[in-house]
C-alpha atoms as a printed R data frame, in Angstrom:
    type eleno elety resid chain resno       x       y      z
1   ATOM     1    CA   UNK     A     1 -14.939   1.537  2.704
2   ATOM     2    CA   UNK     A     2 -15.436  -2.213  2.541
3   ATOM     3    CA   UNK     A     3 -14.730  -4.443  5.527
4   ATOM     4    CA   UNK     A     4 -13.050  -7.838  5.060
5   ATOM     5    CA   UNK     A     5 -13.821 -10.254  7.887
6   ATOM     6    CA   UNK     A     6 -11.748 -13.411  8.351
7   ATOM     7    CA   UNK     A     7 -14.296 -16.003  9.456
8   ATOM     8    CA   UNK     A     8 -12.857 -19.290  8.220
9   ATOM     9    CA   UNK     A     9 -10.332 -20.471 10.806
10  ATOM    10    CA   UNK     A    10 -10.738 -23.409 13.147
11  ATOM    11    CA   UNK     A    11 -10.592 -21.104 16.178
12  ATOM    12    CA   UNK     A    12  -8.136 -23.172 18.196
13  ATOM    13    CA   UNK     A    13  -8.023 -20.609 21.013
14  ATOM    14    CA   UNK     A    14 -11.752 -21.074 21.576
15  ATOM    15    CA   UNK     A    15 -11.993 -24.809 20.902
16  ATOM    16    CA   UNK     A    16 -12.930 -25.511 24.513
17  ATOM    17    CA   UNK     A    17 -16.178 -23.584 24.041
18  ATOM    18    CA   UNK     A    18 -17.851 -25.750 21.398
19  ATOM    19    CA   UNK     A    19 -16.021 -27.493 18.565
20  ATOM    20    CA   UNK     A    20 -19.135 -27.358 16.375
21  ATOM    21    CA   UNK     A    21 -19.369 -23.566 16.461
22  ATOM    22    CA   UNK     A    22 -16.999 -21.524 14.263
23  ATOM    23    CA   UNK     A    23 -15.012 -18.988 16.253
24  ATOM    24    CA   UNK     A    24 -16.859 -15.897 14.970
25  ATOM    25    CA   UNK     A    25 -20.199 -17.426 15.991
26  ATOM    26    CA   UNK     A    26 -19.385 -17.773 19.695
27  ATOM    27    CA   UNK     A    27 -22.137 -15.712 21.354
28  ATOM    28    CA   UNK     A    28 -21.749 -12.578 23.428
29  ATOM    29    CA   UNK     A    29 -25.175 -12.025 24.888
30  ATOM    30    CA   UNK     A    30 -27.750 -13.064 22.275
31  ATOM    31    CA   UNK     A    31 -25.582 -12.249 19.220
32  ATOM    32    CA   UNK     A    32 -22.304 -13.825 17.974
33  ATOM    33    CA   UNK     A    33 -18.908 -12.087 18.052
34  ATOM    34    CA   UNK     A    34 -19.157 -11.640 14.274
35  ATOM    35    CA   UNK     A    35 -22.359  -9.604 14.593
36  ATOM    36    CA   UNK     A    36 -20.836  -7.356 17.258
37  ATOM    37    CA   UNK     A    37 -17.766  -6.698 15.082
38  ATOM    38    CA   UNK     A    38 -19.970  -5.872 12.091
39  ATOM    39    CA   UNK     A    39 -22.131  -3.632 14.266
40  ATOM    40    CA   UNK     A    40 -18.981  -1.769 15.328
41  ATOM    41    CA   UNK     A    41 -18.061  -0.924 11.731
42  ATOM    42    CA   UNK     A    42 -21.666  -0.186 10.779
43  ATOM    43    CA   UNK     A    43 -21.869   2.314 13.646
44  ATOM    44    CA   UNK     A    44 -19.204   4.355 11.859
45  ATOM    45    CA   UNK     A    45 -20.928   4.051  8.476
46  ATOM    46    CA   UNK     A    46 -19.044   1.093  6.982
47  ATOM    47    CA   UNK     A    47 -21.712  -1.448  6.030
48  ATOM    48    CA   UNK     A    48 -20.305  -3.298  3.002
49  ATOM    49    CA   UNK     A    49 -18.833  -6.556  4.304
50  ATOM    50    CA   UNK     A    50 -16.839  -9.349  2.648
51  ATOM    51    CA   UNK     A    51 -16.856 -12.525  4.728
52  ATOM    52    CA   UNK     A    52 -13.931 -14.928  4.183
53  ATOM    53    CA   UNK     A    53 -15.534 -18.250  5.076
54  ATOM    54    CA   UNK     A    54 -14.032 -21.673  5.704
55  ATOM    55    CA   UNK     A    55 -14.707 -23.941  8.683
56  ATOM    56    CA   UNK     A    56 -18.472 -24.311  9.237
57  ATOM    57    CA   UNK     A    57 -19.289 -21.775  6.533
58  ATOM    58    CA   UNK     A    58 -22.812 -23.158  6.580
59  ATOM    59    CA   UNK     A    59 -23.374 -21.951 10.141
60  ATOM    60    CA   UNK     A    60 -22.499 -18.364  9.212
61  ATOM    61    CA   UNK     A    61 -24.507 -18.402  5.964
62  ATOM    62    CA   UNK     A    62 -27.585 -19.854  7.660
63  ATOM    63    CA   UNK     A    63 -27.365 -17.392 10.536
64  ATOM    64    CA   UNK     A    64 -27.756 -14.416  8.211
65  ATOM    65    CA   UNK     A    65 -30.196 -16.103  5.826
66  ATOM    66    CA   UNK     A    66 -32.484 -16.775  8.791
67  ATOM    67    CA   UNK     A    67 -31.687 -13.562 10.651
68  ATOM    68    CA   UNK     A    68 -34.376 -12.403 13.062
69  ATOM    69    CA   UNK     A    69 -34.240  -8.645 13.621
70  ATOM    70    CA   UNK     A    70 -36.839  -8.860 16.374
71  ATOM    71    CA   UNK     A    71 -34.212 -10.230 18.756
72  ATOM    72    CA   UNK     A    72 -32.283  -6.962 18.920
73  ATOM    73    CA   UNK     A    73 -34.876  -4.369 17.913
74  ATOM    74    CA   UNK     A    74 -38.142  -2.973 19.246
75  ATOM    75    CA   UNK     A    75 -41.295  -3.997 17.420
76  ATOM    76    CA   UNK     A    76 -45.081  -3.907 17.614
77  ATOM    77    CA   UNK     A    77 -47.047  -7.147 17.539
78  ATOM    78    CA   UNK     A    78 -50.733  -7.007 16.665
79  ATOM    79    CA   UNK     A    79 -53.627  -8.996 15.257
80  ATOM    80    CA   UNK     A    80 -52.993 -11.832 17.634
81  ATOM    81    CA   UNK     A    81 -49.415 -12.245 16.450
82  ATOM    82    CA   UNK     A    82 -50.247 -12.243 12.736
83  ATOM    83    CA   UNK     A    83 -48.808  -8.768 12.155
84  ATOM    84    CA   UNK     A    84 -45.350  -7.565 13.206
85  ATOM    85    CA   UNK     A    85 -43.970  -4.064 12.670
86  ATOM    86    CA   UNK     A    86 -40.276  -3.377 13.323
87  ATOM    87    CA   UNK     A    87 -39.632   0.021 14.894
88  ATOM    88    CA   UNK     A    88 -36.004   0.042 13.758
89  ATOM    89    CA   UNK     A    89 -33.600  -2.149 11.809
90  ATOM    90    CA   UNK     A    90 -30.017  -3.145 12.551
91  ATOM    91    CA   UNK     A    91 -28.945  -4.943  9.354
92  ATOM    92    CA   UNK     A    92 -31.408  -3.651  6.773
93  ATOM    93    CA   UNK     A    93 -28.822  -1.474  5.039
94  ATOM    94    CA   UNK     A    94 -25.913  -3.930  5.313
95  ATOM    95    CA   UNK     A    95 -24.438  -5.570  2.198
96  ATOM    96    CA   UNK     A    96 -22.736  -8.906  2.914
97  ATOM    97    CA   UNK     A    97 -20.668 -10.903  0.419
98  ATOM    98    CA   UNK     A    98 -20.069 -14.535  1.413
99  ATOM    99    CA   UNK     A    99 -16.920 -16.118 -0.067
100 ATOM   100    CA   UNK     A   100 -15.673 -19.644  0.679
101 ATOM   101    CA   UNK     A   101 -11.896 -19.239  1.047
102 ATOM   102    CA   UNK     A   102 -11.007 -22.766  2.221
103 ATOM   103    CA   UNK     A   103 -10.919 -24.546  5.550
104 ATOM   104    CA   UNK     A   104  -7.143 -24.652  6.045
105 ATOM   105    CA   UNK     A   105  -6.203 -21.385  4.333
106 ATOM   106    CA   UNK     A   106  -4.007 -18.821  6.030
107 ATOM   107    CA   UNK     A   107  -5.112 -15.218  6.561
108 ATOM   108    CA   UNK     A   108  -3.038 -14.187  3.556
109 ATOM   109    CA   UNK     A   109  -4.635 -16.823  1.351
110 ATOM   110    CA   UNK     A   110  -8.103 -15.745  2.457
111 ATOM   111    CA   UNK     A   111  -7.317 -12.114  1.693
112 ATOM   112    CA   UNK     A   112  -5.975 -13.013 -1.750
113 ATOM   113    CA   UNK     A   113  -9.132 -15.030 -2.446
114 ATOM   114    CA   UNK     A   114 -11.355 -11.944 -2.061
115 ATOM   115    CA   UNK     A   115  -9.146  -9.476 -3.951
116 ATOM   116    CA   UNK     A   116 -11.621  -9.375 -6.839
117 ATOM   117    CA   UNK     A   117 -14.380  -8.304 -4.436
118 ATOM   118    CA   UNK     A   118 -12.291  -5.249 -3.493
119 ATOM   119    CA   UNK     A   119 -11.937  -3.917 -7.029
120 ATOM   120    CA   UNK     A   120 -12.084  -0.135 -7.038
121 ATOM   121    CA   UNK     A   121 -11.310   0.134 -3.317
122 ATOM   122    CA   UNK     A   122  -8.174   2.190 -2.650
123 ATOM   123    CA   UNK     A   123  -8.486   1.415  1.071
124 ATOM   124    CA   UNK     A   124 -10.308  -1.203  3.090
125 ATOM   125    CA   UNK     A   125 -10.675  -2.505  6.625
126 ATOM   126    CA   UNK     A   126  -9.966  -6.076  7.747
127 ATOM   127    CA   UNK     A   127 -10.647  -7.900 10.989
128 ATOM   128    CA   UNK     A   128  -9.862 -11.251 12.638
129 ATOM   129    CA   UNK     A   129 -13.405 -11.335 14.149
130 ATOM   130    CA   UNK     A   130 -12.261 -12.760 17.464
131 ATOM   131    CA   UNK     A   131 -12.284  -9.656 19.650
132 ATOM   132    CA   UNK     A   132 -14.047  -6.362 20.321
133 ATOM   133    CA   UNK     A   133 -12.733  -2.848 20.858
134 ATOM   134    CA   UNK     A   134 -13.912   0.606 21.880
135 ATOM   135    CA   UNK     A   135 -11.286   2.301 19.705
136 ATOM   136    CA   UNK     A   136 -12.755   5.295 17.827
137 ATOM   137    CA   UNK     A   137 -12.555   4.049 14.228
138 ATOM   138    CA   UNK     A   138 -12.373   7.525 12.625
139 ATOM   139    CA   UNK     A   139  -9.287   8.275 14.736
140 ATOM   140    CA   UNK     A   140  -7.619   5.037 13.635
141 ATOM   141    CA   UNK     A   141  -8.404   5.775  9.988
142 ATOM   142    CA   UNK     A   142  -7.094   9.346 10.280
143 ATOM   143    CA   UNK     A   143  -3.880   8.035 11.849
144 ATOM   144    CA   UNK     A   144  -3.479   5.558  9.002
145 ATOM   145    CA   UNK     A   145  -3.956   8.179  6.310
146 ATOM   146    CA   UNK     A   146  -1.734  10.737  8.002
147 ATOM   147    CA   UNK     A   147   1.234   8.364  8.045
148 ATOM   148    CA   UNK     A   148   0.766   7.256  4.452
149 ATOM   149    CA   UNK     A   149   1.522   3.581  5.030
150 ATOM   150    CA   UNK     A   150   0.177   0.551  3.169
151 ATOM   151    CA   UNK     A   151  -0.893  -1.370  6.276
152 ATOM   152    CA   UNK     A   152  -1.828  -0.572  9.848
153 ATOM   153    CA   UNK     A   153  -3.116  -2.648 12.738
154 ATOM   154    CA   UNK     A   154  -4.205  -2.114 16.302
155 ATOM   155    CA   UNK     A   155  -1.660  -3.241 18.922
156 ATOM   156    CA   UNK     A   156  -2.909  -4.187 22.385
157 ATOM   157    CA   UNK     A   157  -1.506  -5.371 25.686
158 ATOM   158    CA   UNK     A   158  -1.961  -9.146 26.058
159 ATOM   159    CA   UNK     A   159  -4.217 -10.358 28.847
160 ATOM   160    CA   UNK     A   160  -1.758 -12.935 30.124
161 ATOM   161    CA   UNK     A   161  -0.615 -13.907 33.610
162 ATOM   162    CA   UNK     A   162   2.601 -15.563 32.415
163 ATOM   163    CA   UNK     A   163   6.094 -14.616 33.563
164 ATOM   164    CA   UNK     A   164   8.639 -13.901 30.839
165 ATOM   165    CA   UNK     A   165  12.072 -15.369 31.391
166 ATOM   166    CA   UNK     A   166  15.352 -14.066 29.935
167 ATOM   167    CA   UNK     A   167  18.276 -16.482 30.025
168 ATOM   168    CA   UNK     A   168  21.795 -16.911 28.707
169 ATOM   169    CA   UNK     A   169  22.655 -19.644 26.145
170 ATOM   170    CA   UNK     A   170  23.727 -22.001 28.947
171 ATOM   171    CA   UNK     A   171  20.343 -21.737 30.649
172 ATOM   172    CA   UNK     A   172  21.231 -19.259 33.399
173 ATOM   173    CA   UNK     A   173  18.240 -17.042 34.110
174 ATOM   174    CA   UNK     A   174  19.034 -13.325 34.121
175 ATOM   175    CA   UNK     A   175  15.564 -11.901 34.728
176 ATOM   176    CA   UNK     A   176  11.929 -12.793 35.290
177 ATOM   177    CA   UNK     A   177   9.238 -10.242 34.561
178 ATOM   178    CA   UNK     A   178   5.466 -10.168 34.570
179 ATOM   179    CA   UNK     A   179   3.727  -9.544 31.269
180 ATOM   180    CA   UNK     A   180   2.714  -6.023 32.293
181 ATOM   181    CA   UNK     A   181   6.373  -5.125 32.871
182 ATOM   182    CA   UNK     A   182   7.638  -6.202 29.441
183 ATOM   183    CA   UNK     A   183   5.957  -3.632 27.223
184 ATOM   184    CA   UNK     A   184   4.823  -6.541 25.045
185 ATOM   185    CA   UNK     A   185   2.117  -5.818 22.454
186 ATOM   186    CA   UNK     A   186   0.168  -8.195 20.225
187 ATOM   187    CA   UNK     A   187  -1.827  -7.800 17.024
188 ATOM   188    CA   UNK     A   188  -5.335  -6.818 18.094
189 ATOM   189    CA   UNK     A   189  -6.916  -7.949 14.833
190 ATOM   190    CA   UNK     A   190  -8.226  -4.570 13.617
191 ATOM   191    CA   UNK     A   191  -6.447  -3.706 10.374
192 ATOM   192    CA   UNK     A   192  -6.530  -1.095  7.600
193 ATOM   193    CA   UNK     A   193  -4.963  -1.589  4.180
194 ATOM   194    CA   UNK     A   194  -4.331   0.236  0.972
195 ATOM   195    CA   UNK     A   195  -4.977  -1.824 -2.135
196 ATOM   196    CA   UNK     A   196  -1.207  -1.982 -2.665
197 ATOM   197    CA   UNK     A   197  -1.054  -4.674  0.019
198 ATOM   198    CA   UNK     A   198  -1.698  -7.190 -2.762
199 ATOM   199    CA   UNK     A   199   1.620  -6.209 -4.374
200 ATOM   200    CA   UNK     A   200   3.349  -7.636 -1.295
201 ATOM   201    CA   UNK     A   201   1.236 -10.763 -0.944
202 ATOM   202    CA   UNK     A   202   2.137 -13.596 -3.283
203 ATOM   203    CA   UNK     A   203   0.129 -16.690 -4.105
204 ATOM   204    CA   UNK     A   204  -0.139 -19.114 -1.181
205 ATOM   205    CA   UNK     A   205   1.569 -16.821  1.319
206 ATOM   206    CA   UNK     A   206   0.573 -15.666  4.782
207 ATOM   207    CA   UNK     A   207  -0.212 -12.054  5.568
208 ATOM   208    CA   UNK     A   208   1.919 -11.564  8.685
209 ATOM   209    CA   UNK     A   209   4.738 -14.058  8.049
210 ATOM   210    CA   UNK     A   210   5.311 -12.941  4.459
211 ATOM   211    CA   UNK     A   211   3.644  -9.717  3.298
212 ATOM   212    CA   UNK     A   212   4.174  -7.835  6.558
213 ATOM   213    CA   UNK     A   213   7.828  -8.850  6.641
214 ATOM   214    CA   UNK     A   214   8.365  -7.395  3.161
215 ATOM   215    CA   UNK     A   215   6.721  -4.159  4.232
216 ATOM   216    CA   UNK     A   216   8.904  -3.963  7.343
217 ATOM   217    CA   UNK     A   217  12.071  -4.608  5.346
218 ATOM   218    CA   UNK     A   218  11.139  -1.889  2.866
219 ATOM   219    CA   UNK     A   219  10.376   0.735  5.512
């Protein structure tokens, strides 16, 4: 299965880190978030990636064009540094398609822009590339197929310290609860789709605000 990675946003939630670095390129250790997400899928055998680029597309393209496997793999150096032999490879069998989908495009617009690169795929993965998970991917895929839906995404508890307030129209507060007490869940950014998702996504629309709402209304 192919993996669509949304890499083109401005990354407003991480803007305090470095405004010149696109969100997926913020490092964790000596590799960017994007690499770790791709490594996650590759671990389960999914190594055909479609990158939806936008803001600072050049940074992502140049990273992979100049990729140095020595950083994350064992190797043997000989002949005074003139000969290098990798003992294993981490991206050698990856296939990466780079597609410029616009700087200000929504997630839905980015997905529509790469539809042609998913021809022949009855199912595919998608990811926001701004978070990591230890979820067993085969279990998520089996759950998706068993329920026979067009779209599925991972829901997670938000890591927030806010208090949620419930009030009446006049402003009278009726309850105050911590986030952990609300049962609130947010989109974790790990998605699976059937190709039929494009039947619910019209030109210029957003994935969650438009296509997902049609799916919810139908089911």
